[in-house]
């Protein structure tokens, strides 16, 4: 008996918030998230919602749609919690598990877009995606439409690129001694997570910022992330009007840390929204 052809996709009624002109923090936590499973520290046991941190991601509300930065394992929960019903494109900072392993959650959006989801990433991230999500690139006929993600892979480097009616400028960052990642600047807002060193050639891309979003893992030094004191020093050198720290472990309690930070700097939190400028 021959296999029946896949059914046609059902037209979806999209329910979503309009966040054009805004940046939304979907997640601000480290790779383990906060609370950490089994941890009895005061932050993990806190009832303050600003101490609840899912894995790191932001979404830019651009003129022609939503640009998601990274696909963490918490992606579905994050989108539902923030009322985001559609992602129009994705850009990746790097391919570590806490930034990649929610990619299958974009499988739904091919129905909303009527096409494959554009994925902007460097060649090494493209290669990792093709290994980890090999089924998305299978040449076998699908049993049904939507059985695998429809991804439109777009290679990027350090040159600015246009997406959804805006210019996005990649920023080279160092994530430990052996791993390079990208930050992204849109207008006068820059997102720089998973970094412990900014190469000399990248500082020019961080000038004139209204908002800097920067990695600040914990009080103590770490081999691949800025500590909070190191991040403050970098933020002071950049001189943005406002700095928000992200990729935060459970060693930093929200209110106490903000009381200690210099003026114009604070911890971000899940659900925080900022204007794009």
PDB file of C-alpha atoms in Angstrom:
ATOM      1  CA  UNK A   1       0.000   0.000   0.000  1.00  0.00           C
ATOM      2  CA  UNK A   2       1.431   3.405  -0.933  1.00  0.00           C
ATOM      3  CA  UNK A   3       1.924   6.016   1.755  1.00  0.00           C
ATOM      4  CA  UNK A   4      -0.663   8.804   1.868  1.00  0.00           C
ATOM      5  CA  UNK A   5       0.731  12.270   1.137  1.00  0.00           C
ATOM      6  CA  UNK A   6       1.160  14.672   4.046  1.00  0.00           C
ATOM      7  CA  UNK A   7      -1.927  16.721   4.809  1.00  0.00           C
ATOM      8  CA  UNK A   8      -1.947  20.425   4.070  1.00  0.00           C
ATOM      9  CA  UNK A   9      -1.124  22.717   6.999  1.00  0.00           C
ATOM     10  CA  UNK A  10      -4.068  24.153   8.888  1.00  0.00           C
ATOM     11  CA  UNK A  11      -4.200  27.945   8.893  1.00  0.00           C
ATOM     12  CA  UNK A  12      -3.475  29.170  12.410  1.00  0.00           C
ATOM     13  CA  UNK A  13      -5.041  32.108  14.218  1.00  0.00           C
ATOM     14  CA  UNK A  14      -1.960  33.741  15.758  1.00  0.00           C
ATOM     15  CA  UNK A  15      -2.359  35.135  19.262  1.00  0.00           C
ATOM     16  CA  UNK A  16       0.630  37.258  20.220  1.00  0.00           C
ATOM     17  CA  UNK A  17       1.725  40.530  21.755  1.00  0.00           C
ATOM     18  CA  UNK A  18       3.082  43.301  19.558  1.00  0.00           C
ATOM     19  CA  UNK A  19       6.548  44.128  20.919  1.00  0.00           C
ATOM     20  CA  UNK A  20       7.799  46.210  17.996  1.00  0.00           C
ATOM     21  CA  UNK A  21      10.298  48.776  19.267  1.00  0.00           C
ATOM     22  CA  UNK A  22      10.970  46.751  22.430  1.00  0.00           C
ATOM     23  CA  UNK A  23      13.497  44.233  23.700  1.00  0.00           C
ATOM     24  CA  UNK A  24      12.182  41.509  25.997  1.00  0.00           C
ATOM     25  CA  UNK A  25      14.284  39.351  28.318  1.00  0.00           C
ATOM     26  CA  UNK A  26      12.919  35.818  28.013  1.00  0.00           C
ATOM     27  CA  UNK A  27      15.565  34.334  30.312  1.00  0.00           C
ATOM     28  CA  UNK A  28      18.418  35.705  32.426  1.00  0.00           C
ATOM     29  CA  UNK A  29      19.803  32.604  34.146  1.00  0.00           C
ATOM     30  CA  UNK A  30      22.920  30.538  33.870  1.00  0.00           C
ATOM     31  CA  UNK A  31      23.039  27.130  32.182  1.00  0.00           C
ATOM     32  CA  UNK A  32      21.498  25.411  35.227  1.00  0.00           C
ATOM     33  CA  UNK A  33      18.738  27.976  35.620  1.00  0.00           C
ATOM     34  CA  UNK A  34      17.658  29.438  38.961  1.00  0.00           C
ATOM     35  CA  UNK A  35      16.463  27.847  41.166  1.00  0.00           C
ATOM     36  CA  UNK A  36      19.055  25.131  40.670  1.00  0.00           C
ATOM     37  CA  UNK A  37      17.719  21.620  41.164  1.00  0.00           C
ATOM     38  CA  UNK A  38      18.430  20.515  44.730  1.00  0.00           C
ATOM     39  CA  UNK A  39      20.007  23.813  45.858  1.00  0.00           C
ATOM     40  CA  UNK A  40      19.018  25.116  49.272  1.00  0.00           C
ATOM     41  CA  UNK A  41      20.605  28.596  49.048  1.00  0.00           C
ATOM     42  CA  UNK A  42      18.513  31.654  49.860  1.00  0.00           C
ATOM     43  CA  UNK A  43      18.250  32.688  46.199  1.00  0.00           C
ATOM     44  CA  UNK A  44      17.060  29.287  45.015  1.00  0.00           C
ATOM     45  CA  UNK A  45      14.548  29.206  47.865  1.00  0.00           C
ATOM     46  CA  UNK A  46      13.469  32.824  47.320  1.00  0.00           C
ATOM     47  CA  UNK A  47       9.846  33.761  46.619  1.00  0.00           C
ATOM     48  CA  UNK A  48      10.911  36.919  44.751  1.00  0.00           C
ATOM     49  CA  UNK A  49      10.008  36.306  41.078  1.00  0.00           C
ATOM     50  CA  UNK A  50      13.074  38.305  40.018  1.00  0.00           C
ATOM     51  CA  UNK A  51      15.214  35.521  41.483  1.00  0.00           C
ATOM     52  CA  UNK A  52      13.551  32.961  39.167  1.00  0.00           C
ATOM     53  CA  UNK A  53      15.825  32.782  36.111  1.00  0.00           C
ATOM     54  CA  UNK A  54      15.285  30.578  33.086  1.00  0.00           C
ATOM     55  CA  UNK A  55      18.065  29.986  30.578  1.00  0.00           C
ATOM     56  CA  UNK A  56      19.377  33.028  28.688  1.00  0.00           C
ATOM     57  CA  UNK A  57      17.546  34.548  25.731  1.00  0.00           C
ATOM     58  CA  UNK A  58      16.152  37.856  24.508  1.00  0.00           C
ATOM     59  CA  UNK A  59      13.791  38.793  21.703  1.00  0.00           C
ATOM     60  CA  UNK A  60      14.003  41.991  19.644  1.00  0.00           C
ATOM     61  CA  UNK A  61      10.720  43.458  18.423  1.00  0.00           C
ATOM     62  CA  UNK A  62      11.873  44.717  15.025  1.00  0.00           C
ATOM     63  CA  UNK A  63       9.784  46.656  12.473  1.00  0.00           C
ATOM     64  CA  UNK A  64       8.822  43.515  10.521  1.00  0.00           C
ATOM     65  CA  UNK A  65       8.704  40.918  13.284  1.00  0.00           C
ATOM     66  CA  UNK A  66      10.344  39.235  16.253  1.00  0.00           C
ATOM     67  CA  UNK A  67      14.031  38.318  16.177  1.00  0.00           C
ATOM     68  CA  UNK A  68      14.810  35.683  18.795  1.00  0.00           C
ATOM     69  CA  UNK A  69      18.369  35.447  20.107  1.00  0.00           C
ATOM     70  CA  UNK A  70      19.185  31.800  20.888  1.00  0.00           C
ATOM     71  CA  UNK A  71      16.799  28.916  21.584  1.00  0.00           C
ATOM     72  CA  UNK A  72      17.282  27.789  25.200  1.00  0.00           C
ATOM     73  CA  UNK A  73      15.722  24.596  26.593  1.00  0.00           C
ATOM     74  CA  UNK A  74      13.079  26.739  28.345  1.00  0.00           C
ATOM     75  CA  UNK A  75      11.925  28.399  25.105  1.00  0.00           C
ATOM     76  CA  UNK A  76       8.339  27.135  24.956  1.00  0.00           C
ATOM     77  CA  UNK A  77       7.706  28.110  28.578  1.00  0.00           C
ATOM     78  CA  UNK A  78       9.314  31.521  28.053  1.00  0.00           C
ATOM     79  CA  UNK A  79       7.224  32.357  24.984  1.00  0.00           C
ATOM     80  CA  UNK A  80       4.000  31.341  26.711  1.00  0.00           C
ATOM     81  CA  UNK A  81       4.862  33.248  29.886  1.00  0.00           C
ATOM     82  CA  UNK A  82       5.481  36.438  27.911  1.00  0.00           C
ATOM     83  CA  UNK A  83       2.622  36.167  25.440  1.00  0.00           C
ATOM     84  CA  UNK A  84       4.880  35.830  22.403  1.00  0.00           C
ATOM     85  CA  UNK A  85       2.989  33.752  19.849  1.00  0.00           C
ATOM     86  CA  UNK A  86       5.320  33.996  16.880  1.00  0.00           C
ATOM     87  CA  UNK A  87       9.035  34.117  16.100  1.00  0.00           C
ATOM     88  CA  UNK A  88       9.925  35.436  12.644  1.00  0.00           C
ATOM     89  CA  UNK A  89      13.679  34.725  12.708  1.00  0.00           C
ATOM     90  CA  UNK A  90      16.406  33.429  15.041  1.00  0.00           C
ATOM     91  CA  UNK A  91      20.024  34.545  15.486  1.00  0.00           C
ATOM     92  CA  UNK A  92      22.521  32.513  17.502  1.00  0.00           C
ATOM     93  CA  UNK A  93      25.293  33.759  19.751  1.00  0.00           C
ATOM     94  CA  UNK A  94      26.841  30.275  19.903  1.00  0.00           C
ATOM     95  CA  UNK A  95      26.012  26.582  20.078  1.00  0.00           C
ATOM     96  CA  UNK A  96      26.244  25.617  23.748  1.00  0.00           C
ATOM     97  CA  UNK A  97      23.374  23.457  24.972  1.00  0.00           C
ATOM     98  CA  UNK A  98      21.721  26.146  27.111  1.00  0.00           C
ATOM     99  CA  UNK A  99      21.489  28.387  24.040  1.00  0.00           C
ATOM    100  CA  UNK A 100      20.589  25.784  21.405  1.00  0.00           C
ATOM    101  CA  UNK A 101      18.580  22.885  22.784  1.00  0.00           C
ATOM    102  CA  UNK A 102      15.152  24.507  22.445  1.00  0.00           C
ATOM    103  CA  UNK A 103      15.437  24.799  18.667  1.00  0.00           C
ATOM    104  CA  UNK A 104      12.744  22.200  17.984  1.00  0.00           C
ATOM    105  CA  UNK A 105      10.243  24.583  19.593  1.00  0.00           C
ATOM    106  CA  UNK A 106      10.430  26.804  16.485  1.00  0.00           C
ATOM    107  CA  UNK A 107       8.925  23.925  14.469  1.00  0.00           C
ATOM    108  CA  UNK A 108       5.473  25.452  14.921  1.00  0.00           C
ATOM    109  CA  UNK A 109       6.342  28.758  13.295  1.00  0.00           C
ATOM    110  CA  UNK A 110       6.625  27.420   9.755  1.00  0.00           C
ATOM    111  CA  UNK A 111       2.803  27.279   9.816  1.00  0.00           C
ATOM    112  CA  UNK A 112       2.499  30.878  10.979  1.00  0.00           C
ATOM    113  CA  UNK A 113       5.106  32.217   8.538  1.00  0.00           C
ATOM    114  CA  UNK A 114       4.124  30.084   5.566  1.00  0.00           C
ATOM    115  CA  UNK A 115       7.817  29.320   5.059  1.00  0.00           C
ATOM    116  CA  UNK A 116      10.910  28.000   6.798  1.00  0.00           C
ATOM    117  CA  UNK A 117      12.161  29.959   9.811  1.00  0.00           C
ATOM    118  CA  UNK A 118      15.296  32.006   8.939  1.00  0.00           C
ATOM    119  CA  UNK A 119      18.238  31.009  11.144  1.00  0.00           C
ATOM    120  CA  UNK A 120      21.217  33.411  11.269  1.00  0.00           C
ATOM    121  CA  UNK A 121      24.429  31.881  12.612  1.00  0.00           C
ATOM    122  CA  UNK A 122      28.133  31.382  12.069  1.00  0.00           C
ATOM    123  CA  UNK A 123      29.359  28.309  10.151  1.00  0.00           C
ATOM    124  CA  UNK A 124      30.418  26.429  13.293  1.00  0.00           C
ATOM    125  CA  UNK A 125      26.941  26.887  14.787  1.00  0.00           C
ATOM    126  CA  UNK A 126      25.363  25.774  11.502  1.00  0.00           C
ATOM    127  CA  UNK A 127      27.472  22.611  11.641  1.00  0.00           C
ATOM    128  CA  UNK A 128      26.404  21.896  15.244  1.00  0.00           C
ATOM    129  CA  UNK A 129      22.732  22.407  14.400  1.00  0.00           C
ATOM    130  CA  UNK A 130      23.020  19.995  11.472  1.00  0.00           C
ATOM    131  CA  UNK A 131      24.545  17.365  13.790  1.00  0.00           C
ATOM    132  CA  UNK A 132      22.240  17.776  16.765  1.00  0.00           C
ATOM    133  CA  UNK A 133      19.083  18.283  14.698  1.00  0.00           C
ATOM    134  CA  UNK A 134      19.993  16.058  11.788  1.00  0.00           C
ATOM    135  CA  UNK A 135      16.354  15.046  11.348  1.00  0.00           C
ATOM    136  CA  UNK A 136      15.512  18.639  10.338  1.00  0.00           C
ATOM    137  CA  UNK A 137      17.690  18.190   7.246  1.00  0.00           C
ATOM    138  CA  UNK A 138      16.564  14.694   6.245  1.00  0.00           C
ATOM    139  CA  UNK A 139      15.851  14.112   2.555  1.00  0.00           C
ATOM    140  CA  UNK A 140      13.217  11.495   3.381  1.00  0.00           C
ATOM    141  CA  UNK A 141       9.600  12.442   2.750  1.00  0.00           C
ATOM    142  CA  UNK A 142       7.855  13.634   5.904  1.00  0.00           C
ATOM    143  CA  UNK A 143       5.088  11.480   7.319  1.00  0.00           C
ATOM    144  CA  UNK A 144       3.174  14.727   7.891  1.00  0.00           C
ATOM    145  CA  UNK A 145       3.826  18.429   7.466  1.00  0.00           C
ATOM    146  CA  UNK A 146       5.482  19.822  10.579  1.00  0.00           C
ATOM    147  CA  UNK A 147       7.047  16.540  11.660  1.00  0.00           C
ATOM    148  CA  UNK A 148      10.390  18.304  11.632  1.00  0.00           C
ATOM    149  CA  UNK A 149      11.555  21.930  11.848  1.00  0.00           C
ATOM    150  CA  UNK A 150      11.705  23.877   8.588  1.00  0.00           C
ATOM    151  CA  UNK A 151      14.899  25.934   8.880  1.00  0.00           C
ATOM    152  CA  UNK A 152      16.324  28.420   6.384  1.00  0.00           C
ATOM    153  CA  UNK A 153      20.012  28.532   7.318  1.00  0.00           C
ATOM    154  CA  UNK A 154      21.644  31.938   6.720  1.00  0.00           C
ATOM    155  CA  UNK A 155      25.393  32.292   7.276  1.00  0.00           C
ATOM    156  CA  UNK A 156      26.626  35.381   9.097  1.00  0.00           C
ATOM    157  CA  UNK A 157      30.036  36.631  10.152  1.00  0.00           C
ATOM    158  CA  UNK A 158      31.093  39.955  11.619  1.00  0.00           C
ATOM    159  CA  UNK A 159      29.502  42.164   8.953  1.00  0.00           C
ATOM    160  CA  UNK A 160      26.143  43.806   9.707  1.00  0.00           C
ATOM    161  CA  UNK A 161      23.128  42.084   8.184  1.00  0.00           C
ATOM    162  CA  UNK A 162      19.539  43.127   7.509  1.00  0.00           C
ATOM    163  CA  UNK A 163      16.669  41.219   9.065  1.00  0.00           C
ATOM    164  CA  UNK A 164      13.015  42.116   9.645  1.00  0.00           C
ATOM    165  CA  UNK A 165      13.527  45.732   8.646  1.00  0.00           C
ATOM    166  CA  UNK A 166      16.527  46.431  10.884  1.00  0.00           C
ATOM    167  CA  UNK A 167      20.319  46.326  10.756  1.00  0.00           C
ATOM    168  CA  UNK A 168      21.928  43.866  13.166  1.00  0.00           C
ATOM    169  CA  UNK A 169      25.645  44.216  13.907  1.00  0.00           C
ATOM    170  CA  UNK A 170      27.481  41.105  15.169  1.00  0.00           C
ATOM    171  CA  UNK A 171      30.152  41.655  17.830  1.00  0.00           C
ATOM    172  CA  UNK A 172      33.015  39.187  18.332  1.00  0.00           C
ATOM    173  CA  UNK A 173      33.343  38.110  21.965  1.00  0.00           C
ATOM    174  CA  UNK A 174      35.513  35.559  23.751  1.00  0.00           C
ATOM    175  CA  UNK A 175      33.827  32.903  25.911  1.00  0.00           C
ATOM    176  CA  UNK A 176      36.824  31.394  27.664  1.00  0.00           C
ATOM    177  CA  UNK A 177      40.250  30.708  26.173  1.00  0.00           C
ATOM    178  CA  UNK A 178      39.114  28.450  23.317  1.00  0.00           C
ATOM    179  CA  UNK A 179      35.617  29.565  22.310  1.00  0.00           C
ATOM    180  CA  UNK A 180      34.380  32.536  20.287  1.00  0.00           C
ATOM    181  CA  UNK A 181      30.779  33.780  20.360  1.00  0.00           C
ATOM    182  CA  UNK A 182      28.761  36.657  18.956  1.00  0.00           C
ATOM    183  CA  UNK A 183      27.031  39.558  20.614  1.00  0.00           C
ATOM    184  CA  UNK A 184      24.460  41.566  18.660  1.00  0.00           C
ATOM    185  CA  UNK A 185      23.809  45.294  18.412  1.00  0.00           C
ATOM    186  CA  UNK A 186      20.515  46.738  17.161  1.00  0.00           C
ATOM    187  CA  UNK A 187      20.489  50.532  17.093  1.00  0.00           C
ATOM    188  CA  UNK A 188      21.950  51.667  20.397  1.00  0.00           C
ATOM    189  CA  UNK A 189      21.234  48.438  22.304  1.00  0.00           C
ATOM    190  CA  UNK A 190      23.867  45.671  22.519  1.00  0.00           C
ATOM    191  CA  UNK A 191      23.367  42.129  23.841  1.00  0.00           C
ATOM    192  CA  UNK A 192      26.589  40.430  24.985  1.00  0.00           C
ATOM    193  CA  UNK A 193      26.069  37.210  26.908  1.00  0.00           C
ATOM    194  CA  UNK A 194      28.513  34.347  27.585  1.00  0.00           C
ATOM    195  CA  UNK A 195      31.673  36.439  27.517  1.00  0.00           C
ATOM    196  CA  UNK A 196      34.745  36.910  29.671  1.00  0.00           C
ATOM    197  CA  UNK A 197      36.881  38.932  27.246  1.00  0.00           C
ATOM    198  CA  UNK A 198      36.137  41.598  24.648  1.00  0.00           C
ATOM    199  CA  UNK A 199      38.709  41.614  21.832  1.00  0.00           C
ATOM    200  CA  UNK A 200      40.339  44.946  20.994  1.00  0.00           C
ATOM    201  CA  UNK A 201      38.612  45.136  17.601  1.00  0.00           C
ATOM    202  CA  UNK A 202      35.142  44.834  19.186  1.00  0.00           C
ATOM    203  CA  UNK A 203      35.227  47.878  21.457  1.00  0.00           C
ATOM    204  CA  UNK A 204      34.347  50.254  18.630  1.00  0.00           C
ATOM    205  CA  UNK A 205      31.046  48.398  18.127  1.00  0.00           C
ATOM    206  CA  UNK A 206      30.140  49.134  21.753  1.00  0.00           C
ATOM    207  CA  UNK A 207      30.503  52.897  21.560  1.00  0.00           C
ATOM    208  CA  UNK A 208      27.554  55.263  21.902  1.00  0.00           C
ATOM    209  CA  UNK A 209      25.219  52.734  23.504  1.00  0.00           C
ATOM    210  CA  UNK A 210      22.046  53.629  25.325  1.00  0.00           C
ATOM    211  CA  UNK A 211      21.825  50.090  26.738  1.00  0.00           C
ATOM    212  CA  UNK A 212      24.494  47.435  27.272  1.00  0.00           C
ATOM    213  CA  UNK A 213      23.377  43.928  28.255  1.00  0.00           C
ATOM    214  CA  UNK A 214      26.338  42.011  29.622  1.00  0.00           C
ATOM    215  CA  UNK A 215      27.240  38.634  31.139  1.00  0.00           C
ATOM    216  CA  UNK A 216      27.778  38.714  34.924  1.00  0.00           C
ATOM    217  CA  UNK A 217      27.716  35.202  36.330  1.00  0.00           C
ATOM    218  CA  UNK A 218      28.624  35.368  40.024  1.00  0.00           C
ATOM    219  CA  UNK A 219      30.860  37.135  42.609  1.00  0.00           C
ATOM    220  CA  UNK A 220      33.914  34.914  42.041  1.00  0.00           C
ATOM    221  CA  UNK A 221      35.984  34.804  38.827  1.00  0.00           C
ATOM    222  CA  UNK A 222      35.066  32.136  36.294  1.00  0.00           C
ATOM    223  CA  UNK A 223      37.121  30.758  33.371  1.00  0.00           C
ATOM    224  CA  UNK A 224      34.462  31.561  30.724  1.00  0.00           C
ATOM    225  CA  UNK A 225      32.199  34.297  32.157  1.00  0.00           C
ATOM    226  CA  UNK A 226      32.652  37.753  33.651  1.00  0.00           C
ATOM    227  CA  UNK A 227      32.224  37.952  37.411  1.00  0.00           C
ATOM    228  CA  UNK A 228      29.987  40.768  38.612  1.00  0.00           C
ATOM    229  CA  UNK A 229      33.000  42.948  39.507  1.00  0.00           C
ATOM    230  CA  UNK A 230      34.637  42.297  36.124  1.00  0.00           C
ATOM    231  CA  UNK A 231      31.360  43.085  34.364  1.00  0.00           C
ATOM    232  CA  UNK A 232      31.067  46.379  36.254  1.00  0.00           C
ATOM    233  CA  UNK A 233      34.559  47.348  35.107  1.00  0.00           C
ATOM    234  CA  UNK A 234      33.706  46.544  31.498  1.00  0.00           C
ATOM    235  CA  UNK A 235      30.427  48.448  31.753  1.00  0.00           C
ATOM    236  CA  UNK A 236      32.243  51.484  33.109  1.00  0.00           C
ATOM    237  CA  UNK A 237      34.675  51.347  30.186  1.00  0.00           C
ATOM    238  CA  UNK A 238      31.857  51.026  27.635  1.00  0.00           C
ATOM    239  CA  UNK A 239      29.989  53.926  29.215  1.00  0.00           C
ATOM    240  CA  UNK A 240      26.455  53.033  28.130  1.00  0.00           C
ATOM    241  CA  UNK A 241      23.675  55.120  29.613  1.00  0.00           C
ATOM    242  CA  UNK A 242      22.278  51.984  31.263  1.00  0.00           C
ATOM    243  CA  UNK A 243      23.708  48.495  31.773  1.00  0.00           C
ATOM    244  CA  UNK A 244      21.780  45.328  32.573  1.00  0.00           C
ATOM    245  CA  UNK A 245      23.561  42.151  33.632  1.00  0.00           C
ATOM    246  CA  UNK A 246      22.402  38.699  32.551  1.00  0.00           C
ATOM    247  CA  UNK A 247      23.397  34.998  32.584  1.00  0.00           C
ATOM    248  CA  UNK A 248      23.129  35.181  36.376  1.00  0.00           C
ATOM    249  CA  UNK A 249      23.787  32.292  38.757  1.00  0.00           C
ATOM    250  CA  UNK A 250      22.153  31.776  42.132  1.00  0.00           C
ATOM    251  CA  UNK A 251      25.082  33.460  43.892  1.00  0.00           C
ATOM    252  CA  UNK A 252      23.586  36.893  43.097  1.00  0.00           C
ATOM    253  CA  UNK A 253      20.373  37.819  44.910  1.00  0.00           C
ATOM    254  CA  UNK A 254      18.423  40.380  42.902  1.00  0.00           C
ATOM    255  CA  UNK A 255      17.684  43.103  45.448  1.00  0.00           C
ATOM    256  CA  UNK A 256      20.969  42.896  47.391  1.00  0.00           C
ATOM    257  CA  UNK A 257      23.042  42.954  44.219  1.00  0.00           C
ATOM    258  CA  UNK A 258      21.168  45.924  42.769  1.00  0.00           C
ATOM    259  CA  UNK A 259      21.672  47.846  46.013  1.00  0.00           C
ATOM    260  CA  UNK A 260      25.438  47.256  45.670  1.00  0.00           C
ATOM    261  CA  UNK A 261      25.765  48.075  41.960  1.00  0.00           C
ATOM    262  CA  UNK A 262      26.801  51.548  40.759  1.00  0.00           C
ATOM    263  CA  UNK A 263      24.162  53.928  39.464  1.00  0.00           C
ATOM    264  CA  UNK A 264      23.049  53.059  35.941  1.00  0.00           C
ATOM    265  CA  UNK A 265      23.669  49.323  36.407  1.00  0.00           C
ATOM    266  CA  UNK A 266      21.335  46.558  37.566  1.00  0.00           C
ATOM    267  CA  UNK A 267      20.544  42.899  37.185  1.00  0.00           C
ATOM    268  CA  UNK A 268      18.070  42.038  34.460  1.00  0.00           C
ATOM    269  CA  UNK A 269      15.214  39.658  35.219  1.00  0.00           C
ATOM    270  CA  UNK A 270      12.939  37.376  33.225  1.00  0.00           C
ATOM    271  CA  UNK A 271      10.163  39.415  31.614  1.00  0.00           C
ATOM    272  CA  UNK A 272      11.968  42.770  31.747  1.00  0.00           C
ATOM    273  CA  UNK A 273      11.190  44.962  28.709  1.00  0.00           C
ATOM    274  CA  UNK A 274      13.286  47.829  27.349  1.00  0.00           C
ATOM    275  CA  UNK A 275      12.748  50.276  24.494  1.00  0.00           C
ATOM    276  CA  UNK A 276      14.920  49.859  21.405  1.00  0.00           C
ATOM    277  CA  UNK A 277      16.706  53.091  20.529  1.00  0.00           C
TER     278      UNK A 277
END
